[in-house]
Coordinates of C-alpha atoms and ligand atoms in Angstrom, one line a residue:
X1 CA 3.6 2.0 -9.2
X2 CA 2.4 1.1 -13.1
X3 CA 0.4 -1.2 -13.8
X4 CA 1.0 -3.9 -16.0
X5 CA -1.5 -6.6 -17.6
X6 CA -2.0 -9.3 -20.8
X7 CA -4.2 -12.0 -21.3
X8 CA -4.9 -14.6 -24.0
X9 CA -7.3 -17.1 -24.1
X10 CA -11.3 -17.4 -25.2
X11 CA -12.9 -14.7 -23.9
X12 CA -13.4 -11.2 -25.7
X13 CA -9.9 -9.8 -24.8
X14 CA -10.3 -6.3 -24.6
X15 CA -13.3 -6.0 -21.9
X16 CA -10.7 -8.4 -20.4
X17 CA -8.2 -6.0 -20.5
X18 CA -9.7 -2.9 -19.7
X19 CA -11.3 -4.4 -16.6
X20 CA -7.7 -6.0 -15.3
X21 CA -6.5 -2.4 -15.8
X22 CA -9.3 -0.6 -13.9
X23 CA -8.5 -3.1 -10.6
X24 CA -5.0 -1.6 -10.9
X25 CA -5.7 1.9 -11.5
X26 CA -4.8 2.0 -7.9
X27 CA -0.9 2.0 -9.2
X28 CA -1.0 4.6 -11.7
X29 CA -3.4 6.3 -13.0
X30 CA -2.0 9.4 -15.1
X31 CA -1.7 7.8 -18.5
X32 CA -2.9 4.1 -20.0
X33 CA -3.4 1.7 -23.3
X34 CA -3.5 -1.8 -24.6
X35 CA -1.7 -3.6 -27.3
X36 CA -3.6 -6.8 -29.2
X37 CA -2.5 -9.0 -31.7
X38 CA -5.3 -10.2 -34.0
X39 CA -4.2 -12.4 -36.9
X40 CA -0.4 -11.7 -37.3
X41 CA -1.0 -8.0 -36.9
X42 CA -1.1 -6.4 -33.5
X43 CA -2.9 -2.9 -32.5
X44 CA -2.0 -0.3 -30.7
X45 CA -3.8 1.9 -28.5
X46 CA -2.7 4.9 -26.1
X47 CA -3.9 7.7 -24.7
X48 CA -3.5 10.5 -21.8
X49 CA -5.5 10.1 -18.0
X50 CA -7.6 7.3 -16.8
X51 CA -8.9 4.1 -17.8
X52 CA -12.4 5.7 -18.2
X53 CA -10.8 7.7 -21.0
X54 CA -8.9 4.2 -22.7
X55 CA -11.9 2.7 -22.2
X56 CA -13.8 5.6 -24.3
X57 CA -11.5 5.7 -27.6
X58 CA -11.9 2.0 -27.5
X59 CA -15.4 1.5 -27.4
X60 CA -15.9 5.1 -30.7
X61 CA -13.5 2.5 -32.3
X62 CA -12.7 -0.5 -30.9
X63 CA -9.8 -2.8 -31.2
X64 CA -10.3 -7.1 -31.4
X65 CA -7.9 -9.4 -30.7
X66 CA -6.5 -12.8 -29.9
X67 CA -3.8 -12.3 -26.8
X68 CA -2.7 -8.9 -25.3
X69 CA -1.3 -6.2 -23.2
X70 CA -2.5 -3.7 -21.2
X71 CA -0.5 -0.8 -18.8
X72 CA -1.5 2.3 -16.3
X73 CA 1.1 4.2 -16.0
X74 CA 2.3 6.4 -13.1
X75 CA 5.2 8.4 -14.8
X76 CA 8.6 8.2 -13.4
X77 CA 11.0 8.6 -16.7
X78 CA 8.5 11.0 -19.8
X79 CA 6.3 13.3 -18.7
X80 CA 2.6 12.1 -18.9
X81 CA 1.8 11.7 -22.9
X82 CA 0.6 10.0 -24.8
X83 CA 3.7 9.0 -26.4
X84 CA 5.1 8.4 -23.4
X85 CA 2.2 5.7 -22.3
X86 CA 2.5 1.9 -23.0
X87 CA 2.2 -0.4 -24.4
X88 CA 5.6 0.2 -26.3
X89 CA 7.1 -1.3 -29.7
X90 CA 10.8 -1.7 -30.8
X91 CA 11.6 -0.6 -34.3
X92 CA 8.9 -3.0 -36.5
X93 CA 6.1 -2.6 -34.8
X94 CA 5.6 -5.8 -34.4
X95 CA 6.9 -7.0 -31.0
X96 CA 5.9 -4.9 -28.2
X97 CA 6.3 -4.6 -23.8
X98 CA 4.6 -3.0 -21.1
X99 CA 6.8 -3.1 -17.7
X100 CA 6.9 -1.9 -14.6
X101 CA 9.5 -0.5 -12.7
X102 CA 12.1 1.6 -14.2
X103 CA 15.8 1.1 -16.0
X104 CA 18.5 2.4 -14.1
X105 CA 21.2 1.7 -17.2
X106 CA 18.6 2.6 -20.1
X107 CA 21.0 5.8 -21.0
X108 CA 23.1 3.3 -21.7
X109 CA 21.4 0.6 -23.8
X110 CA 20.3 4.1 -25.3
X111 CA 22.6 5.3 -26.5
X112 CA 24.2 1.5 -27.9
X113 CA 21.1 0.8 -29.5
X114 CA 20.5 4.2 -31.7
X115 CA 24.4 3.7 -32.7
X116 CA 23.6 -0.2 -33.6
X117 CA 20.1 2.0 -35.5
X118 CA 17.5 1.4 -33.5
X119 CA 14.6 4.4 -33.6
X120 CA 13.7 5.9 -30.4
X121 CA 9.7 7.1 -30.5
X122 CA 9.6 8.2 -26.1
X123 CA 10.9 9.9 -23.6
X124 CA 11.0 6.6 -21.4
X125 CA 13.3 3.9 -20.1
X126 CA 11.1 1.4 -21.3
X127 CA 11.4 1.1 -24.9
X128 CA 15.0 -0.1 -24.5
X129 CA 13.0 -2.4 -23.2
X130 CA 11.4 -3.1 -27.1
X131 CA 14.3 -2.4 -28.2
X132 CA 16.3 -4.4 -26.3
X133 CA 14.2 -7.6 -26.6
X134 CA 14.2 -6.7 -30.4
X135 CA 18.2 -7.0 -31.1
X136 CA 18.0 -10.7 -29.0
X137 CA 14.9 -12.1 -30.9
X138 CA 15.4 -14.7 -33.3
X139 CA 12.5 -15.7 -33.3
X140 CA 11.8 -17.0 -30.2
X141 CA 10.0 -14.2 -28.3
X142 CA 11.1 -16.0 -25.0
X143 CA 15.2 -16.7 -25.4
X144 CA 15.2 -12.9 -26.6
X145 CA 13.9 -11.9 -23.0
X146 CA 15.7 -13.7 -20.8
X147 CA 18.7 -12.6 -22.6
X148 CA 18.0 -9.1 -22.5
X149 CA 16.8 -9.6 -18.7
X150 CA 20.1 -10.3 -18.5
X151 CA 21.4 -6.5 -19.5
X152 CA 19.2 -4.3 -17.7
X153 CA 19.7 -2.8 -14.1
X154 CA 17.5 -1.8 -12.2
X155 CA 13.4 -2.6 -11.1
X156 CA 11.3 -4.5 -13.4
X157 CA 8.4 -6.7 -14.1
X158 CA 7.8 -6.8 -17.6
X159 CA 5.4 -8.7 -20.1
X160 CA 6.1 -8.7 -23.7
X161 CA 4.2 -10.2 -27.4
X162 CA 5.5 -10.9 -30.4
X163 CA 3.2 -11.3 -33.9
X164 CA 5.9 -13.1 -34.9
X165 CA 6.5 -15.5 -32.4
X166 CA 2.5 -16.1 -31.7
X167 CA 0.0 -16.9 -28.9
X168 CA 2.8 -16.5 -25.9
X169 CA 3.1 -13.8 -23.6
X170 CA 6.6 -13.3 -22.0
X171 CA 7.0 -12.3 -18.2
X172 CA 10.2 -11.5 -16.2
X173 CA 10.7 -9.9 -13.2
X174 CA 13.1 -8.6 -11.0
X175 CA 12.0 -6.3 -8.1
X176 CA 8.2 -5.5 -9.1
X177 CA 5.7 -7.6 -8.4
X178 CA 4.7 -10.1 -11.4
X179 CA 1.5 -12.9 -10.6
X180 CA 0.9 -15.5 -13.4
X181 CA -3.0 -16.9 -13.2
X182 CA -3.9 -20.0 -14.5
X183 CA -7.8 -20.6 -15.9
X184 CA -9.5 -22.9 -17.3
X185 CA -8.2 -23.0 -20.9
X186 CA -7.0 -19.5 -20.4
X187 CA -3.9 -17.8 -18.4
X188 CA -3.5 -14.5 -17.7
X189 CA -0.2 -12.0 -16.1
X190 CA -1.4 -9.0 -13.9
X191 CA 0.4 -7.6 -11.2
X192 CA -1.3 -8.1 -8.4
X193 CA -4.2 -10.7 -8.0
X194 CA -7.2 -8.5 -8.3
X195 CA -7.8 -9.1 -12.0
X196 CA -7.1 -12.2 -12.3
X197 CA -10.1 -13.2 -9.5
X198 CA -12.3 -13.0 -11.7
X199 CA -11.2 -15.8 -13.8
X200 CA -9.3 -17.8 -11.7
X201 CA -7.7 -18.5 -8.7
X202 CA -4.9 -20.4 -8.8
X203 CA -2.1 -17.8 -9.2
X204 CA 2.0 -18.6 -9.3
X205 CA 3.8 -15.8 -8.1
X206 CA 7.0 -15.2 -9.1
X207 CA 10.8 -13.6 -8.2
X208 CA 13.1 -12.3 -8.4
X209 CA 14.8 -13.3 -11.7
X210 CA 12.0 -15.6 -12.6
X211 CA 10.0 -15.5 -16.3
X212 CA 6.9 -17.3 -17.6
X213 CA 6.3 -18.2 -21.0
X214 CA 2.6 -18.1 -20.9
X215 CA 0.3 -19.9 -23.6
X216 CA -3.3 -20.5 -23.5
X217 CA -3.2 -23.6 -21.7
X218 CA -0.6 -22.2 -19.3
X219 CA 2.7 -20.8 -18.5
X220 CA 6.6 -22.4 -18.0
X221 CA 8.6 -21.0 -15.9
X222 CA 12.1 -20.4 -15.9
X223 CA 15.0 -18.2 -14.6
X224 CA 16.9 -15.6 -16.3
X225 CA 19.3 -18.1 -16.6
X226 CA 16.9 -21.2 -18.7
X227 CA 17.1 -23.2 -15.9
X228 CA 12.8 -24.6 -16.0
X229 CA 11.4 -24.2 -12.6
X230 CA 8.2 -26.5 -10.8
X231 CA 6.7 -23.4 -9.2
X232 CA 3.9 -23.9 -6.8
X233 CA 0.4 -23.3 -7.1
X234 CA -1.4 -21.3 -5.0
X235 CA -4.8 -21.1 -4.2
X236 CA -6.7 -17.3 -3.4
X237 CA -9.4 -17.5 -0.7
X238 CA -10.4 -13.2 -1.6
X239 CA -13.6 -13.2 -3.5
X240 CA -13.8 -11.1 -6.1
X241 CA -16.9 -9.2 -4.5
X242 CA -14.5 -8.2 -1.8
X243 CA -13.0 -5.9 -5.4
X244 CA -16.5 -3.5 -5.2
X245 CA -18.0 -0.5 -3.7
X246 CA -21.2 -2.0 -2.3
X247 CA -23.3 0.9 -2.3
X248 CA -20.6 3.0 -1.1
X249 CA -19.7 6.0 -2.8
X250 CA -16.3 5.6 -2.6
X251 CA -14.0 2.4 -1.8
X252 CA -12.5 5.0 0.6
X253 CA -15.7 5.1 2.3
X254 CA -16.4 1.5 2.0
X255 CA -13.2 1.2 3.4
X256 CA -13.6 3.3 6.4
X257 CA -16.8 1.2 7.6
X258 CA -15.2 -1.7 6.9
X259 CA -12.7 -1.8 10.2
X260 CA -14.7 -3.2 12.3
X261 CA -14.9 -6.4 11.5
X262 CA -11.3 -5.7 9.6
X263 CA -10.3 -6.1 13.5
X264 CA -12.4 -9.3 14.2
X265 CA -10.9 -11.1 11.1
X266 CA -7.5 -9.6 12.0
X267 CA -8.1 -11.5 15.9
X268 CA -9.2 -14.3 14.2
X269 CA -8.7 -17.7 15.0
X270 CA -5.1 -15.6 17.4
X271 CA -6.9 -14.9 20.7
X272 CA -7.7 -18.0 23.5
X273 CA -9.7 -16.0 26.0
X274 CA -10.1 -19.2 28.4
X275 CA -6.5 -19.6 28.1
X276 CA -5.1 -15.7 28.2
X277 CA -2.9 -16.1 25.7
X278 CA -2.2 -15.0 22.0
X279 CA -1.6 -17.6 19.6
X280 CA 1.0 -16.3 16.7
X281 CA 2.7 -19.4 15.8
X282 CA 2.0 -19.2 12.0
X283 CA 4.9 -16.4 12.0
X284 CA 6.5 -19.3 12.2
X285 CA 9.9 -18.8 14.8
X286 CA 10.8 -20.4 17.3
X287 CA 10.2 -19.3 21.5
X288 CA 14.8 -19.5 21.0
X289 CA 14.7 -17.1 18.6
X290 CA 12.7 -14.5 19.9
X291 CA 13.1 -15.5 23.7
X292 CA 16.5 -14.1 23.2
X293 CA 15.8 -10.7 21.6
X294 CA 16.1 -7.2 23.6
X295 CA 15.7 -4.7 21.5
X296 CA 13.1 -4.3 18.4
X297 CA 13.7 -2.1 15.2
X298 CA 9.6 -1.2 13.1
X299 CA 10.0 0.2 9.1
X300 CA 7.9 1.2 7.3
X301 CA 6.8 3.7 4.7
X302 CA 3.7 6.4 4.8
X303 CA 0.4 4.8 6.8
X304 CA 2.1 1.8 7.7
X305 CA 4.7 4.3 9.3
X306 CA 2.2 5.8 11.6
X307 CA 0.7 2.2 12.3
X308 CA 4.6 0.8 13.2
X309 CA 4.3 4.1 15.9
X310 CA 1.9 3.1 17.3
X311 CA 3.8 -0.1 17.4
X312 CA 6.6 1.2 19.0
X313 CA 4.9 1.7 22.3
X314 CA 3.4 -1.4 21.8
X315 CA 5.9 -3.0 21.8
X316 CA 7.9 -0.9 25.2
X317 CA 4.0 -1.6 26.8
X318 CA 3.1 -5.1 26.8
X319 CA 7.0 -6.7 25.2
X320 CA 9.0 -4.8 27.8
X321 CA 11.8 -3.9 24.6
X322 CA 13.1 -0.8 23.7
X323 CA 11.9 0.1 20.4
X324 CA 12.8 2.5 17.3
X325 CA 10.5 3.5 14.2
X326 CA 12.7 3.9 11.4
X327 CA 11.5 5.3 7.6
X328 CA 12.5 2.6 5.6
X329 CA 13.2 5.3 2.2
X330 CA 16.3 6.7 5.5
X331 CA 17.0 3.7 7.3
X332 CA 18.1 2.3 3.8
X333 CA 21.0 4.6 3.0
X334 CA 22.2 4.8 7.0
X335 CA 24.9 2.7 9.0
X336 CA 22.0 1.3 11.1
X337 CA 23.2 -0.5 14.2
X338 CA 21.4 -3.8 14.5
X339 CA 22.8 -7.5 16.4
X340 CA 21.5 -10.6 16.5
X341 CA 19.1 -9.6 19.9
X342 CA 16.9 -6.9 17.9
X343 CA 14.1 -8.0 15.7
X344 CA 12.7 -5.8 12.4
X345 CA 9.4 -5.2 11.8
X346 CA 7.9 -4.4 8.4
X347 CA 5.1 -2.8 7.5
X348 CA 3.5 -3.3 4.3
X349 CA 0.1 -3.2 3.4
X350 CA 1.5 -4.1 -0.3
X351 CA 3.9 -6.2 0.5
X352 CA 5.4 -4.3 -2.5
X353 CA 7.4 -0.9 -1.3
X354 CA 10.9 -1.3 -2.6
X355 CA 12.0 1.0 0.3
X356 CA 10.3 -1.6 3.0
X357 CA 11.5 -4.0 0.6
X358 CA 15.5 -2.7 0.7
X359 CA 15.3 -1.9 4.3
X360 CA 14.0 -5.9 4.9
X361 CA 17.1 -6.9 2.5
X362 CA 19.6 -4.5 4.2
X363 CA 18.4 -5.8 7.8
X364 CA 18.3 -9.3 7.1
X365 CA 21.9 -11.0 7.6
X366 CA 22.3 -8.6 10.6
X367 CA 19.4 -9.2 13.0
X368 CA 17.9 -12.2 15.3
X369 CA 15.2 -12.3 12.5
X370 CA 12.5 -10.3 10.3
X371 CA 9.1 -10.7 10.7
X372 CA 6.6 -8.5 7.9
X373 CA 4.0 -7.8 8.6
X374 CA 1.5 -7.0 5.7
X375 CA -2.0 -7.7 4.1
X376 CA -0.2 -9.5 0.8
X377 CA -0.7 -13.4 0.4
X378 CA 3.1 -14.0 -0.7
X379 CA 3.8 -10.2 -1.7
X380 CA 7.7 -9.7 -1.7
X381 CA 8.0 -8.5 1.6
X382 CA 5.9 -12.0 2.8
X383 CA 8.1 -13.9 1.0
X384 CA 11.7 -12.8 2.0
X385 CA 10.9 -12.0 5.8
X386 CA 12.1 -14.7 8.3
X387 CA 8.1 -14.8 9.8
X388 CA 5.4 -13.3 9.1
X389 CA 1.9 -11.6 10.7
X390 CA -0.9 -11.1 8.0
X391 CA -3.6 -8.1 8.7
X392 CA -6.5 -10.3 7.1
X393 CA -7.9 -6.9 5.4
X394 CA -8.5 -7.6 2.2
X395 CA -8.1 -5.7 -0.8
X396 CA -7.6 -1.9 0.3
X397 CA -9.0 0.1 -3.5
X398 CA -8.5 3.1 -2.3
X399 CA -5.3 4.8 -2.7
X400 CA -5.5 6.3 0.5
X401 CA -4.8 3.8 3.0
X402 CA -7.9 3.0 6.2
X403 CA -8.5 -0.2 7.0
X404 CA -4.9 -1.6 6.3
X405 CA -3.6 1.3 9.1
X406 CA -6.9 0.0 12.3
X407 CA -5.2 -3.7 10.8
X408 CA -1.7 -3.1 11.3
X409 CA -2.3 -1.8 14.8
X410 CA -4.5 -5.2 15.6
X411 CA -1.7 -7.0 14.6
X412 CA 0.9 -5.2 15.8
X413 CA -1.1 -5.5 19.5
X414 CA -0.6 -8.9 18.9
X415 CA 2.8 -9.2 18.1
X416 CA 4.0 -7.3 21.8
X417 CA 1.8 -9.6 23.7
X418 CA 3.1 -12.2 22.4
X419 CA 7.2 -11.1 22.4
X420 CA 5.3 -10.0 26.1
X421 CA 3.9 -13.7 27.2
X422 CA 6.9 -15.5 25.8
X423 CA 9.9 -13.2 27.3
X424 CA 7.3 -13.3 30.3
X425 CA 7.3 -9.7 30.9
X426 CA 3.5 -9.3 31.1
X427 CA 1.4 -10.9 34.0
X428 CA -1.4 -13.3 32.5
X429 CA -3.9 -10.9 34.0
X430 CA -2.5 -8.1 31.7
X431 CA -2.5 -10.2 28.9
X432 CA -6.0 -11.4 29.1
X433 CA -7.2 -8.0 30.0
X434 CA -6.3 -6.5 26.9
X435 CA -7.3 -9.1 24.8
X436 CA -10.9 -9.1 25.9
X437 CA -10.8 -5.3 25.0
X438 CA -8.6 -5.7 22.0
X439 CA -12.1 -8.2 21.8
X440 CA -14.7 -5.5 22.2
X441 CA -12.4 -2.7 19.5
X442 CA -15.0 -3.7 16.7
X443 CA -18.1 -2.9 18.8
X444 CA -16.5 0.3 20.1
X445 CA -15.6 1.1 16.1
X446 CA -18.9 -0.3 14.5
X447 CA -20.9 2.9 17.5
X448 CA -17.5 5.5 16.2
X449 CA -19.3 4.8 12.9
X450 CA -22.7 4.6 13.1
X451 CA -22.2 9.3 13.9
X452 CA -20.6 9.5 10.2
X453 CA -22.9 11.4 9.9
X454 CA -22.4 13.9 12.9
X455 CA -19.0 14.0 11.0
X456 CA -20.2 15.1 7.5
X457 CA -22.0 17.9 9.1
X458 CA -19.3 19.2 11.1
X459 CA -16.6 18.8 7.5
X460 CA -19.4 20.5 5.7
X461 CA -18.5 23.7 7.3
X462 CA -14.6 23.7 6.8
X463 CA -14.3 22.9 3.1
X464 CA -13.0 25.8 2.3
X465 CA -10.4 26.4 4.9
X466 CA -6.6 26.1 3.7
X467 CA -5.0 25.0 6.0
X468 CA -5.0 22.5 9.8
X469 CA -2.9 21.3 12.6
X470 CA -3.1 17.7 14.4
X471 CA -2.1 17.1 18.0
X472 CA -1.8 14.2 19.5
X473 CA 0.9 12.7 22.9
X474 CA 1.5 9.1 23.6
X475 CA -0.2 6.7 21.4
X476 CA -2.7 9.6 20.2
X477 CA 0.6 11.0 18.3
X478 CA -0.2 8.8 15.2
X479 CA -3.4 8.6 14.6
X480 CA -3.3 12.5 15.0
X481 CA -0.4 12.7 11.9
X482 CA -2.3 9.4 10.1
X483 CA -5.2 12.0 10.4
X484 CA -3.3 15.1 9.2
X485 CA -1.8 12.4 5.8
X486 CA -5.1 11.8 5.1
X487 CA -6.4 15.1 4.8
X488 CA -3.4 16.1 2.6
X489 CA -3.5 13.0 0.0
X490 CA -7.4 13.4 -0.7
X491 CA -8.1 17.1 -0.6
X492 CA -4.7 18.5 -1.1
X493 CA -5.4 20.9 1.7
X494 CA -2.4 21.4 3.7
X495 CA -2.7 19.7 7.0
X496 CA 0.6 19.3 9.3
X497 CA 0.3 16.9 12.3
X498 CA 2.7 17.5 16.0
X499 CA 3.5 16.0 19.1
X500 CA 0.8 18.2 22.0
X501 CA 4.2 18.9 23.4
X502 CA 6.1 19.5 20.6
X503 CA 3.9 22.8 19.6
X504 CA 5.3 25.6 21.7
X505 CA 8.9 25.0 19.6
X506 CA 7.1 26.3 16.7
X507 CA 4.2 25.7 14.8
X508 CA 2.0 27.7 17.8
X509 CA 2.9 30.8 16.1
X510 CA 0.7 29.4 12.8
X511 CA -2.3 29.7 15.2
X512 CA -4.9 31.7 14.4
X513 CA -8.8 31.9 13.8
X514 CA -7.8 30.5 10.3
X515 CA -6.3 27.6 10.7
X516 CA -8.0 25.3 13.0
X517 CA -6.5 22.5 14.9
X518 CA -7.9 19.1 15.1
X519 CA -7.1 17.3 18.6
X520 CA -7.1 14.3 19.6
X521 CA -7.2 13.9 23.6
X522 CA -8.6 10.7 25.2
X523 CA -8.4 10.0 28.9
X524 CA -5.2 9.2 29.2
X525 CA -1.6 9.3 31.1
X526 CA -1.6 12.2 29.3
X527 CA -4.8 14.1 28.6
X528 CA -4.1 17.1 31.4
X529 CA -0.8 17.8 29.7
X530 CA -3.1 17.8 26.3
X531 CA -5.3 20.0 28.1
X532 CA -2.5 22.8 28.7
X533 CA -2.1 22.3 25.0
X534 CA -5.6 23.4 24.4
X535 CA -5.8 26.1 26.7
X536 CA -2.4 27.9 24.4
X537 CA -4.5 27.5 21.0
X538 CA -7.6 29.0 22.4
X539 CA -5.6 32.0 23.8
X540 CA -4.6 33.0 20.3
X541 CA -8.1 32.4 19.1
X542 CA -7.6 28.3 17.3
X543 CA -10.7 26.9 16.8
X544 CA -10.6 23.7 18.1
X545 CA -11.5 20.2 17.4
X546 CA -11.4 17.6 19.0
X547 CA -11.2 13.5 19.5
X548 CA -12.1 12.4 23.4
X549 CA -13.9 10.0 25.2
X550 CA -18.0 10.1 25.5
X551 CA -17.8 9.9 29.2
X552 CA -15.6 13.0 29.8
X553 CA -18.0 15.3 30.4
X554 CA -15.3 18.1 30.3
X555 CA -12.8 18.5 27.4
X556 CA -16.7 20.5 25.8
X557 CA -15.7 23.7 28.2
X558 CA -12.4 23.3 26.8
X559 CA -13.3 23.1 22.9
X560 CA -15.1 24.2 20.0
X561 CA -16.4 20.7 19.3
X562 CA -16.4 17.3 20.2
X563 CA -15.9 14.2 18.5
X564 CA -16.6 11.7 20.2
X565 CA -15.2 8.0 20.9
X566 CA -16.1 5.0 23.4
X567 CA -13.9 4.7 26.3
X568 CA -11.2 2.4 26.1
X569 CA -7.8 1.1 27.6
X570 CA -6.0 4.1 27.1
X571 CA -2.8 1.4 24.6
X572 CA -6.1 0.9 22.3
X573 CA -7.5 4.4 22.1
X574 CA -6.3 4.9 18.3
X575 CA -8.1 2.1 16.6
X576 CA -11.0 4.1 17.3
X577 CA -9.6 8.2 17.7
X578 CA -8.2 7.4 13.8
X579 CA -11.1 6.6 12.6
X580 CA -13.4 10.6 13.0
X581 CA -10.8 11.7 11.2
X582 CA -10.6 9.2 7.9
X583 CA -13.8 10.2 8.1
X584 CA -13.6 13.9 8.2
X585 CA -10.4 13.8 5.5
X586 CA -13.5 11.2 3.4
X587 CA -16.2 13.9 3.8
X588 CA -13.5 17.3 3.0
X589 CA -12.0 15.6 0.2
X590 CA -15.8 13.9 -1.5
X591 CA -17.7 17.5 -0.6
X592 CA -14.5 19.6 -2.9
X593 CA -15.0 17.3 -5.7
X594 CA -12.3 15.7 -4.7
X595 CA -10.6 12.5 -7.1
X596 CA -11.1 10.3 -3.3
X597 CA -9.7 6.6 -4.9
X598 CA -7.4 8.4 -7.1
X599 CA -5.9 10.9 -5.8
X600 CA -3.4 12.9 -7.6
X601 CA 0.4 12.4 -7.8
X602 CA 0.0 9.2 -5.6
X603 CA 0.0 5.8 -5.9
X604 CA -1.2 2.4 -3.7
X605 CA 1.6 0.4 -4.5
X606 CA 5.2 2.1 -4.6
X607 CA 7.4 0.1 -6.1
X608 CA 10.6 2.3 -7.0
X609 CA 12.6 4.7 -5.3
Ligands
LIG1 C1 -1.3 7.0 2.8 C2 -0.2 5.6 2.4 C3 0.8 5.5 2.1 C4 1.7 4.3 2.5 C5 3.0 3.5 1.6 C6 3.0 2.3 1.9 O1 -1.9 6.6 2.7 O2 -1.8 4.8 2.1 O3 1.8 6.1 2.5 O4 1.3 4.0 3.7 O5 2.7 3.7 0.5 O6 2.5 1.7 1.3 P1 2.6 0.4 2.1 O7 2.2 -0.3 3.4 O8 2.1 -0.7 0.8 O9 4.3 -0.8 2.2

C-alpha cells in the first residue's frame, strides 16, 4: 500500500511524476504529494485526496525541477491529512523521503531523534526515516541511507533525495516492492512496473536488503552493507496500452470483459490437445518432487483465497490429493503441521501481499515445495517460491480483482491436471476431456458477457437494497463468496455468502422480502440440494436471483429471475457463474455513483500486515 515514484532525466518532471502516480493510485489514494529539486532548491506539494487533487494544485500553481519524487498514500500511521501526506522532510527541508511500508520501531527512533534535537512535524512513522538519514548524512546520500536502513525495523521501500548531494535518488528495499527502470538517459524508480513501461521496458527488481543509487545515466546497486551487486536487467513484455481503459467507463468493466482473452492467454502453450497433456515444465519442479506429494495446502488472501477454494476442489478431484485452503493472515500465526510430502501453493495476483509472502517464508523450509500462482513477473512471491505458475492476465488496475480470479482458477485447474497426470491419478481420456472443455471456456465466457445488458437492467432494480445473501455449494461456493466480496467492496452494500447447506444453521433468520438472495445453481452434483435451499428461502418470502445453466428448463419455476450461463463441465462452472456476479456488483456500484476502480479504504496491493 502506498505508491512511490522517482524520476531523473530530460523529460518534464512534474507530468512524469503525476502520470506515474496515477498508475500507482490503486495502491492507496487518501493523499498524495511530490518533491522536486530545481537548482539547489527543494519544493514540495502535498494534498489531502486523490492524484486529481494534486494535479489540479500543480496546474494552478506549477512546480519545476530536474529530478524528484512522488507518493500516493494509504494511511497506516497518522490519519489522512495534508501534513501526514508524503514526501516527508528532515529538519533542514533539504532532505526528502517517500516510503511504502511500516517502520515498527519508529516510536523508539522518534524518541531518540527528538532527544538529539530533531524536530518532528507529522504523526507518521515515515518522518523518522528522513531524520535518521539526516543524522547520518555526511555529504553522501547513498551512505546515509545505508546506515539508516540498518537501524530500521519493519517493512520499507524508501526513496530519498537531498539537495546537498544533487541529481541523485537513493532507493532501499526491505519488504515492499521497488523497481528501477533504466531508460535512455533517464532513470525511474517505482513501486511497480506500470509507470516505468511508458519510458522503458528495461527494469531491475530490488530484493530485500538491496538498494540503488540512481542518476540520469543509470543505477548502481549494492546490498545494505555496501557490497556492489551485479543485478539482472529484465525486459518486460507488457504493452503500456494494456493499462488504458480502451473506451470502457471503468477499468473494472474492461477487466471483466477481458476474461475470455485472459483464460486463453493463461492456457496458451500449456496444453497439448494432440497428446492430451498439460505442459507445465515451466514450474521448474522435478517429477521426483511432485511424485512424492501426498497433500496440498493452498494459501492466499481475499479473492485469491476464493480462487484457492476452487483450486482445492480441482486438486481433490483431478489430482486426487487431500487439499486444504488457508487464509495467509491466519496461517502465519498457527502451528500448522506440514511435512516434506506437502505441496504448498500460494496464490497472489500482486505477488507482494505481506501475509502471503510471510506464509510462503514460514512454509518453505518445511514442505516439499512452494509453487506460486501469481500475475506479477519477478514479484517477491514469484522470486521466493520454488516454482512459479504465472497467470497471464496482464495488468489489473481496478482495485477489485476480476480477471485475475478467472486466470488463477485457470492456472489451478492446469496444476491439478498436471499433478493428476504425473501421479497417475487420472486417465488420459479424462485429462483430455477437461482440457477440451477448458479450451472452450473463452468462447463460453464471451456468451455470458454478450448478456451484460440483461444483468445491467436487472441491477437497476436492486440499486437501493442494503443487504444481499449469496449461496452456492461445492464449486459454486467460491463463486458465491467472490460475488458477495465484489458487491461489498465496490458498492459498500452488506453482502454475505454461505455454503448453501449452512443456511439453515443461522443465516436463514435473515431472510425476508428486503434481503434478496443470489443463488449459484448450475446442474451439478449438488443441484437438487440447492433446490431444497431455494425452497426454504421461498417459504420465507425471499426474492431469488439464480445464476443457472441455460439449458435448465426447471429452475425458472423455483426462482424469481434467472441469469443463464452456458452448460459446461461441472467442475468448471465457476469460470462462467462468477461473471454475471461480477457484472451485477459492477452495475450496482456504477449506478450508485460509487468510485468503482478505487473503492474507499482499499488498496490493490496489501504490503503491510
Ligand atoms: C478483492 C481483492 C483482494 C485481493 C487480496 C489479495 O477484490 O482484490 O481481496 O484479492 O488483497 O491480493 P493478492 O492476490 O495480490 O495477494
